[in-house]
XYZ file of C-alpha atoms in Angstrom:
556
model
C -26.875 -55.038 -37.819
C -27.186 -53.097 -41.064
C -29.771 -50.786 -39.479
C -27.382 -50.023 -36.607
C -24.601 -49.277 -39.066
C -26.913 -47.062 -41.076
C -27.956 -45.222 -37.901
C -24.362 -44.673 -36.810
C -23.406 -43.502 -40.284
C -26.397 -41.187 -40.361
C -25.397 -39.735 -36.985
C -21.879 -39.180 -38.317
C -23.392 -37.561 -41.377
C -25.456 -35.194 -39.183
C -22.377 -34.284 -37.130
C -20.415 -33.550 -40.295
C -23.297 -31.456 -41.589
C -23.332 -29.440 -38.354
C -19.565 -28.933 -38.606
C -19.960 -27.841 -42.222
C -22.680 -25.359 -41.204
C -20.499 -23.888 -38.458
C -17.511 -23.566 -40.797
C -19.713 -22.032 -43.464
C -21.047 -19.501 -40.943
C -17.492 -18.627 -39.888
C -16.398 -18.188 -43.491
C -19.416 -15.984 -44.234
C -18.683 -13.981 -41.113
C -15.080 -13.460 -42.172
C -16.199 -12.492 -45.659
C -18.746 -9.987 -44.349
C -16.441 -8.561 -41.658
C -14.745 -6.379 -44.267
C -11.212 -7.778 -43.809
C -9.032 -6.805 -46.754
C -6.245 -9.154 -47.889
C -4.086 -6.196 -48.940
C -4.219 -4.768 -45.448
C -3.384 -8.171 -43.977
C -0.356 -8.514 -46.258
C 0.744 -5.009 -45.371
C 0.433 -5.813 -41.662
C 2.423 -9.024 -42.167
C 5.196 -7.088 -43.970
C 5.288 -4.508 -41.159
C 5.481 -7.277 -38.589
C 8.365 -8.897 -40.498
C 10.258 -5.594 -40.504
C 9.637 -5.159 -36.789
C 10.830 -8.731 -36.244
C 14.112 -8.044 -38.064
C 14.626 -4.843 -36.072
C 14.008 -6.685 -32.818
C 16.459 -9.441 -33.803
C 19.145 -6.813 -34.499
C 18.512 -5.100 -31.171
C 18.690 -8.441 -29.360
C 22.047 -9.211 -31.027
C 23.469 -5.825 -30.006
C 22.275 -6.274 -26.426
C 23.642 -9.825 -26.333
C 27.102 -8.680 -27.457
C 26.994 -5.873 -24.931
C 25.968 -8.212 -22.098
C 28.451 -10.994 -22.954
C 31.333 -8.578 -22.405
C 30.236 -8.184 -18.775
C 31.931 -10.593 -16.280
C 28.700 -11.601 -14.459
C 26.612 -11.899 -17.595
C 25.395 -15.456 -16.965
C 24.343 -14.656 -13.431
C 22.575 -11.484 -14.541
C 20.851 -13.394 -17.339
C 19.583 -15.961 -14.853
C 18.365 -13.199 -12.552
C 16.627 -11.435 -15.464
C 15.082 -14.718 -16.568
C 13.810 -15.399 -13.052
C 12.476 -11.837 -12.892
C 10.648 -12.274 -16.190
C 9.217 -15.607 -15.040
C 8.053 -14.087 -11.778
C 6.494 -11.121 -13.579
C 4.680 -13.456 -15.948
C 3.519 -15.448 -12.982
C 2.390 -12.248 -11.255
C 0.431 -11.233 -14.380
C -1.190 -14.654 -14.545
C -2.108 -14.488 -10.866
C -3.508 -10.980 -11.344
C -5.537 -12.200 -14.319
C -6.782 -15.175 -12.293
C -7.664 -12.850 -9.446
C -9.540 -10.562 -11.834
C -11.382 -13.542 -13.316
C -12.299 -14.770 -9.852
C -13.494 -11.304 -8.839
C -15.642 -11.044 -11.960
C -16.953 -14.554 -11.321
C -17.761 -13.572 -7.725
C -19.518 -10.430 -8.952
C -21.543 -12.463 -11.459
C -22.401 -14.998 -8.768
C -23.454 -12.186 -6.413
C -25.664 -10.722 -9.140
C -27.151 -14.141 -9.771
C -27.752 -14.631 -6.041
C -29.479 -11.246 -5.833
C -31.571 -12.059 -8.882
C -32.545 -15.446 -7.440
C -33.348 -13.852 -4.072
C -35.569 -11.312 -5.821
C -37.292 -14.130 -7.716
C -37.701 -16.022 -4.446
C -39.238 -12.954 -2.788
C -41.593 -12.502 -5.719
C -42.606 -16.157 -5.559
C -43.148 -15.952 -1.804
C -45.201 -12.783 -2.150
C -47.236 -14.398 -4.891
C -47.757 -17.506 -2.746
C -49.010 -15.502 0.275
C -52.670 -16.312 0.726
C -52.623 -18.693 -2.225
C -54.348 -22.043 -1.913
C -54.321 -25.154 -4.032
C -57.805 -24.392 -5.291
C -56.891 -20.842 -6.345
C -53.752 -22.057 -8.110
C -55.734 -24.771 -9.904
C -58.348 -22.198 -10.931
C -55.597 -19.910 -12.194
C -54.005 -22.728 -14.186
C -57.387 -23.726 -15.601
C -58.037 -20.125 -16.631
C -54.623 -19.930 -18.314
C -55.279 -23.269 -20.022
C -58.636 -22.067 -21.328
C -57.086 -18.824 -22.558
C -54.222 -20.612 -24.298
C -56.655 -23.159 -25.743
C -58.809 -20.401 -27.182
C -55.747 -18.711 -28.660
C -54.422 -21.957 -30.181
C -57.708 -23.406 -31.422
C -59.659 -20.317 -32.458
C -57.551 -17.225 -32.813
C -54.312 -18.539 -34.309
C -56.027 -20.543 -37.115
C -58.162 -17.504 -37.908
C -55.107 -15.243 -37.934
C -53.239 -17.707 -40.137
C -56.182 -17.827 -42.544
C -56.368 -14.032 -42.621
C -52.639 -13.778 -43.269
C -52.876 -16.328 -46.064
C -55.776 -14.446 -47.625
C -53.848 -11.214 -47.281
C -50.824 -12.796 -48.962
C -53.005 -14.135 -51.759
C -54.604 -10.742 -52.248
C -51.211 -9.053 -52.261
C -49.900 -11.597 -54.745
C -52.912 -10.951 -56.933
C -52.343 -7.215 -56.658
C -48.668 -7.645 -57.531
C -49.416 -9.925 -60.467
C -52.115 -7.599 -61.845
C -50.702 -4.634 -63.811
C -51.453 -1.053 -62.826
C -55.101 -0.074 -63.276
C -56.256 2.725 -65.496
C -59.494 4.631 -65.743
C -61.019 1.982 -67.996
C -60.290 -0.737 -65.419
C -61.876 1.339 -62.679
C -64.947 1.900 -64.852
C -65.240 -1.854 -65.399
C -65.001 -2.509 -61.643
C -67.668 0.106 -60.933
C -69.905 -1.509 -63.559
C -69.407 -4.921 -61.921
C -70.275 -3.443 -58.527
C -73.482 -1.931 -59.861
C -74.433 -5.253 -61.510
C -73.832 -7.140 -58.256
C -75.888 -4.600 -56.309
C -78.716 -5.028 -58.797
C -78.556 -8.820 -58.408
C -78.653 -8.454 -54.596
C -81.700 -6.215 -54.844
C -83.429 -8.709 -57.144
C -82.737 -11.552 -54.698
C -84.112 -9.463 -51.840
C -87.287 -8.715 -53.814
C -87.718 -12.422 -54.626
C -87.398 -13.337 -50.980
C -89.902 -10.673 -50.002
C -92.376 -11.931 -52.617
C -91.911 -15.502 -51.412
C -93.227 -14.393 -48.010
C -90.706 -16.253 -45.845
C -91.010 -15.196 -42.191
C -88.030 -13.451 -40.671
C -86.516 -14.648 -37.452
C -85.745 -11.545 -35.375
C -84.775 -13.563 -32.292
C -82.175 -15.481 -34.246
C -80.663 -12.272 -35.578
C -80.606 -10.848 -32.032
C -78.782 -13.918 -30.737
C -76.426 -13.749 -33.693
C -75.609 -10.132 -32.899
C -74.977 -10.978 -29.242
C -72.733 -13.875 -30.241
C -70.851 -11.577 -32.601
C -70.365 -8.999 -29.851
C -69.063 -11.655 -27.430
C -66.741 -13.101 -30.073
C -65.460 -9.606 -30.833
C -64.766 -9.001 -27.129
C -62.942 -12.334 -26.870
C -60.851 -11.482 -29.905
C -60.006 -8.059 -28.471
C -59.009 -9.604 -25.115
C -56.912 -12.245 -26.883
C -55.207 -9.562 -28.984
C -54.467 -7.540 -25.848
C -53.066 -10.621 -24.102
C -50.900 -11.482 -27.088
C -49.620 -7.911 -27.315
C -48.757 -7.936 -23.606
C -46.961 -11.273 -23.964
C -45.035 -10.046 -26.995
C -44.049 -6.912 -25.119
C -42.973 -9.013 -22.120
C -40.857 -11.303 -24.310
C -39.366 -8.291 -26.080
C -38.456 -6.699 -22.741
C -36.865 -9.962 -21.560
C -34.821 -10.166 -24.769
C -33.690 -6.567 -24.347
C -32.758 -7.322 -20.727
C -30.647 -10.318 -21.787
C -28.965 -8.229 -24.488
C -28.212 -5.471 -21.969
C -26.744 -8.038 -19.565
C -24.565 -9.484 -22.321
C -23.404 -5.983 -23.265
C -22.587 -5.226 -19.618
C -20.676 -8.492 -19.242
C -18.733 -7.828 -22.436
C -18.000 -4.274 -21.264
C -16.809 -5.556 -17.891
C -14.638 -8.273 -19.408
C -13.399 -6.244 -22.376
C -10.103 -4.436 -22.665
C -9.375 -0.822 -23.563
C -8.658 -0.390 -27.273
C -5.404 1.280 -28.274
C -3.698 2.443 -31.435
C -4.837 0.869 -34.684
C -7.582 -1.102 -32.952
C -9.133 2.114 -31.682
C -8.921 3.728 -35.154
C -10.521 0.664 -36.707
C -13.230 0.772 -34.049
C -13.870 4.505 -34.712
C -14.136 3.970 -38.481
C -16.460 1.040 -37.940
C -18.556 3.139 -35.560
C -18.762 5.980 -38.102
C -19.920 3.619 -40.834
C -22.518 2.207 -38.485
C -23.670 5.718 -37.541
C -24.155 6.628 -41.217
C -26.075 3.426 -41.792
C -28.109 4.196 -38.676
C -28.987 7.688 -39.931
C -30.063 6.280 -43.312
C -32.157 3.614 -41.661
C -33.626 6.207 -39.321
C -34.655 8.399 -42.265
C -36.151 5.373 -44.024
C -37.965 4.465 -40.827
C -39.394 7.991 -40.551
C -40.619 7.782 -44.146
C -42.139 4.366 -43.513
C -43.813 5.634 -40.356
C -45.308 8.571 -42.243
C -46.493 6.241 -44.989
C -47.847 3.867 -42.347
C -49.766 6.753 -40.777
C -51.292 7.650 -44.132
C -52.170 4.012 -44.820
C -53.618 3.602 -41.323
C -55.797 6.660 -41.813
C -56.905 5.367 -45.218
C -57.656 1.987 -43.672
C -59.736 3.626 -40.928
C -61.685 5.657 -43.492
C -62.332 2.540 -45.597
C -63.409 0.612 -42.499
C -65.809 3.392 -41.540
C -67.245 3.384 -45.062
C -67.542 -0.390 -44.957
C -69.357 -0.262 -41.614
C -71.654 2.462 -42.937
C -72.440 0.401 -46.054
C -73.011 -2.713 -43.920
C -75.404 -0.815 -41.677
C -77.286 0.493 -44.719
C -77.481 -3.038 -46.136
C -78.729 -4.366 -42.787
C -81.426 -1.683 -42.618
C -82.383 -2.383 -46.214
C -82.567 -6.131 -45.548
C -84.794 -5.552 -42.524
C -87.050 -3.298 -44.551
C -87.314 -5.868 -47.324
C -87.781 -8.712 -44.835
C -84.594 -10.632 -45.694
C -82.522 -9.892 -42.596
C -79.426 -12.064 -42.297
C -79.120 -12.783 -46.011
C -75.732 -11.139 -46.316
C -74.326 -12.901 -43.229
C -75.611 -16.228 -44.530
C -74.063 -15.576 -47.930
C -70.735 -14.658 -46.306
C -70.815 -17.782 -44.127
C -71.513 -19.943 -47.176
C -68.654 -18.304 -49.045
C -66.359 -18.812 -46.049
C -67.345 -22.478 -45.754
C -66.825 -23.051 -49.469
C -63.449 -21.271 -49.423
C -62.383 -23.253 -46.350
C -63.420 -26.501 -48.033
C -61.500 -25.635 -51.178
C -58.456 -24.677 -49.121
C -58.656 -27.942 -47.175
C -58.894 -29.906 -50.419
C -55.902 -28.062 -51.824
C -53.964 -28.614 -48.609
C -54.789 -32.333 -48.658
C -53.694 -32.636 -52.262
C -50.497 -30.709 -51.620
C -49.820 -32.751 -48.486
C -50.162 -36.049 -50.339
C -47.956 -34.810 -53.165
C -45.380 -33.527 -50.695
C -45.401 -36.808 -48.773
C -44.918 -38.879 -51.914
C -42.161 -36.576 -53.104
C -40.498 -36.692 -49.688
C -40.638 -40.510 -49.575
C -39.129 -40.711 -53.047
C -36.359 -38.302 -52.130
C -35.658 -40.149 -48.867
C -35.341 -43.470 -50.684
C -33.022 -41.938 -53.245
C -30.972 -40.220 -50.546
C -30.719 -43.429 -48.500
C -29.489 -45.306 -51.566
C -26.898 -42.603 -52.249
C -25.785 -42.620 -48.619
C -25.390 -46.397 -48.647
C -23.248 -46.218 -51.768
C -21.089 -43.438 -50.327
C -20.852 -45.031 -46.865
C -19.875 -48.523 -48.036
C -16.106 -47.750 -48.177
C -16.357 -45.923 -44.864
C -17.932 -49.014 -43.282
C -15.111 -51.178 -44.608
C -12.630 -48.798 -42.995
C -14.594 -48.740 -39.734
C -14.611 -52.544 -39.232
C -10.888 -52.864 -38.303
C -11.251 -49.806 -36.097
C -14.145 -51.466 -34.257
C -12.081 -54.611 -33.754
C -9.284 -52.491 -32.386
C -11.752 -50.738 -30.079
C -12.971 -54.110 -28.798
C -9.369 -55.163 -28.159
C -8.539 -51.948 -26.325
C -11.792 -51.951 -24.331
C -10.604 -54.164 -21.385
C -7.334 -52.264 -21.116
C -9.256 -48.991 -21.135
C -11.581 -50.233 -18.382
C -8.648 -51.383 -16.220
C -6.858 -48.046 -16.722
C -10.077 -46.221 -15.963
C -10.579 -48.159 -12.716
C -6.987 -47.486 -11.666
C -7.455 -43.811 -12.472
C -10.679 -43.687 -10.463
C -8.952 -45.339 -7.490
C -6.101 -42.845 -7.667
C -8.588 -40.017 -8.049
C -10.542 -41.217 -5.000
C -7.324 -41.409 -2.970
C -6.281 -37.943 -4.068
C -9.746 -36.586 -3.293
C -9.708 -38.080 0.212
C -6.216 -36.708 0.876
C -7.256 -33.357 -0.544
C -10.328 -33.227 1.704
C -8.193 -34.055 4.760
C -5.675 -31.378 3.851
C -8.452 -28.872 3.246
C -9.923 -29.642 6.678
C -6.500 -29.184 8.301
C -5.921 -25.928 6.430
C -9.373 -24.728 7.443
C -8.649 -25.553 11.096
C -5.284 -23.787 10.964
C -6.859 -20.736 9.359
C -9.571 -20.569 12.010
C -6.949 -20.946 14.740
C -4.858 -18.212 13.120
C -7.897 -15.918 12.931
C -8.727 -16.582 16.600
C -5.150 -15.858 17.693
C -5.057 -12.736 15.543
C -8.303 -11.434 17.050
C -6.971 -12.253 20.556
C -3.763 -10.374 19.736
C -5.690 -7.290 18.601
C -7.900 -7.443 21.712
C -4.895 -7.671 24.065
C -3.140 -4.883 22.181
C -6.187 -2.622 22.628
C -6.403 -3.507 26.323
C -2.692 -2.692 26.745
C -3.223 0.693 25.096
C -6.180 1.404 27.404
C -4.127 0.419 30.461
C -1.233 2.590 29.286
C -3.557 5.571 28.959
C -4.988 4.899 32.427
C -1.482 4.459 33.846
C -0.301 7.744 32.348
C -3.409 9.465 33.735
C -2.747 8.033 37.242
C 0.925 9.068 37.063
C 0.032 12.638 36.095
C -2.574 12.709 38.899
C -0.032 11.514 41.500
C 2.543 14.000 40.232
C 0.100 16.895 40.543
C -1.090 15.715 43.974
C 2.478 15.461 45.375
C 3.574 18.751 43.802
C 3.953 21.813 46.077
C 2.540 24.177 43.449
C -1.084 25.101 44.373
C -2.000 25.615 40.713
C -0.936 22.063 39.905
C -2.964 20.744 42.843
C -6.023 22.607 41.651
C -5.732 20.853 38.284
C -5.961 17.380 39.817
C -9.117 15.370 39.368
C -9.507 15.174 43.154
C -9.625 18.941 43.554
C -11.816 19.422 40.493
C -14.363 16.823 41.574
C -14.184 18.025 45.223
C -14.973 21.563 44.014
C -17.856 20.295 41.883
C -19.205 18.253 44.830
C -19.041 21.341 47.069
C -20.908 23.391 44.438
C -23.601 20.739 44.130
C -23.970 20.538 47.934
C -24.375 24.328 48.161
C -26.894 24.236 45.354
C -28.853 21.426 47.023
C -28.773 23.303 50.371
C -30.226 26.415 48.731
C -32.893 24.349 46.998
C -33.859 22.685 50.287
C -34.251 26.111 51.920
C -36.422 27.264 49.012
C -38.482 24.093 49.350
C -38.953 24.724 53.064
C -40.063 28.323 52.414
C -42.501 27.160 49.743
C -43.971 24.524 52.092
C -44.393 27.066 54.918
C -46.108 29.638 52.672
C -48.221 27.126 50.785
C -51.269 27.137 53.085
C -51.474 30.955 53.567
C -50.991 31.478 49.841
C -53.745 28.991 49.046
C -56.081 30.741 51.501
C -55.227 34.127 50.055
C -55.845 32.818 46.518
C -59.202 31.407 47.648
C -60.126 34.750 49.224
C -59.235 36.562 46.016
C -61.377 34.167 44.014
C -64.292 34.690 46.458
C -63.804 38.450 46.202
C -63.871 38.207 42.414
C -67.086 36.194 42.539
C -68.616 38.688 44.993
C -67.771 41.638 42.776
C -69.202 39.821 39.763
C -72.410 39.182 41.713
C -72.635 42.847 42.722
C -72.124 43.871 39.125
C -75.012 41.654 38.059
C -77.238 43.067 40.844
C -76.442 46.621 39.797
C -77.307 45.803 36.206
C -80.631 44.293 37.285
C -81.437 47.312 39.503
C -80.603 49.733 36.696
C -82.907 47.836 34.342
C -85.763 47.848 36.927
C -85.292 51.595 37.642
C -85.419 52.457 33.971
C -88.765 50.663 33.599
C -90.580 51.958 36.815
C -89.616 55.682 36.884
C -87.096 58.078 38.266
C -88.956 59.041 41.512
C -89.443 55.458 42.624
C -85.771 54.743 42.090
C -84.735 57.848 44.131
C -87.082 57.193 47.049
C -86.819 53.455 47.596
C -84.118 51.630 45.744
C -81.545 54.383 45.888
C -81.244 54.178 49.715
C -81.202 50.453 49.744
C -78.446 50.374 47.170
C -76.293 52.874 49.033
C -76.726 51.026 52.357
C -75.895 47.744 50.700
C -72.725 49.201 49.196
C -71.656 50.598 52.550
C -72.155 47.222 54.186
C -70.095 45.496 51.526
C -67.384 48.078 51.889
C -67.267 47.425 55.634
C -66.983 43.712 54.997
C -63.961 44.303 52.777
């Protein structure tokens, strides 16, 4: 029983704490919003003056209206007009709200349809096995990020913070400090060289295969880290774009729902905007300076990294020459393991201390809460008894309310069905009315056309008769018949002359072929005459050629 009371009291305490936080946030917001009490008092005084002026004007108008004989009736009419105008404004506001809600719902429907299309396109050709493989790949990627990369990043950040804290705590270095650091570096290099010489003198065999495998493992780990960094950057960019999209949607919704500023509100908005623009310009200049400094630091970091890589390569070459390859990596691993062990020990010690301190504070806080909640519990007991007494009555009232609500809902559904049926019937009758109206207009046009046709046909004026549709179409039919008669005659002439024309064309083609053949024969004879001599051509082939030409000419 006491535990239940403590739990309820603790829940009340949490609710009160949340309320306190909200009120504190509101108070801080009001404090930071730049509201001046002097301006508020001035506005209140101005509003009081305006109130007095309005009261005086109302009194003057009331005295003026009371002198009128129908003042009461006019007042009632004005009151009804004001009520109706207020009602009209409310209805317009409700209509605007409903339109905005419809627009938002339409946008949501479009967005959901687009998501549905994307999901359907993504699911085309997808199988359960492919989806499982995809999920397994995502699980492996997330597992690598959570188990390997994030702890390493956290450790690097902690080391960076520790180094920065050390740098902050250490005073500015002078030339003497730099000389001391250089001396320490030379001493450490000498110790490393001595250790390398000792290892070489000891004659321990080097394991080149192990170093090769270590290099391959390092390359693969580096590739995995690069891929994980790329994935994390893409996810961060995606989340950032989604946040920007939500902010843009909120801004659009606020712009759609907002009202146009006027008067003092607009001036206040302009002054606020100017102050923000000045702050923006300052921040922009600071950002440009920081970007320039970041560029310089990035370049310095790249140069230092290149020097570090160059020194590491020189050390690796030197270790291979001396026969102690892998000594530096082993030393770094040992240092990492020792630092990790010390950090784990410190974390364990801090965790135990924190847990003991937390338990002590919780016990003390529980004791304080019990002491402070004891009077509240005494006040709550009669309230609980009263709640138990009012419980049955509340249940009976609730059941009666639910029964009434069910009856109202059933009646409402019936009425909605009837209204829906009447609306559909009204729409059907309205569409039938529009259809019949259109048909009547068409029939009227046709009737007027028939009347004008009959009038022109009965008229004794030949010009009017020529304008009738009968005469016009009769004339067109006569023209088409004449045209078809002429075409039939042309067709008959073409059919009669087809065979002779075809024969004549064939004869012309034969003549053309014959002339081409003669041309070829003449060319051959001229070539033969040129090769055998002039006398032979004159005595023999010249007569034959002339006779042949005469015979061909007779044939033509």
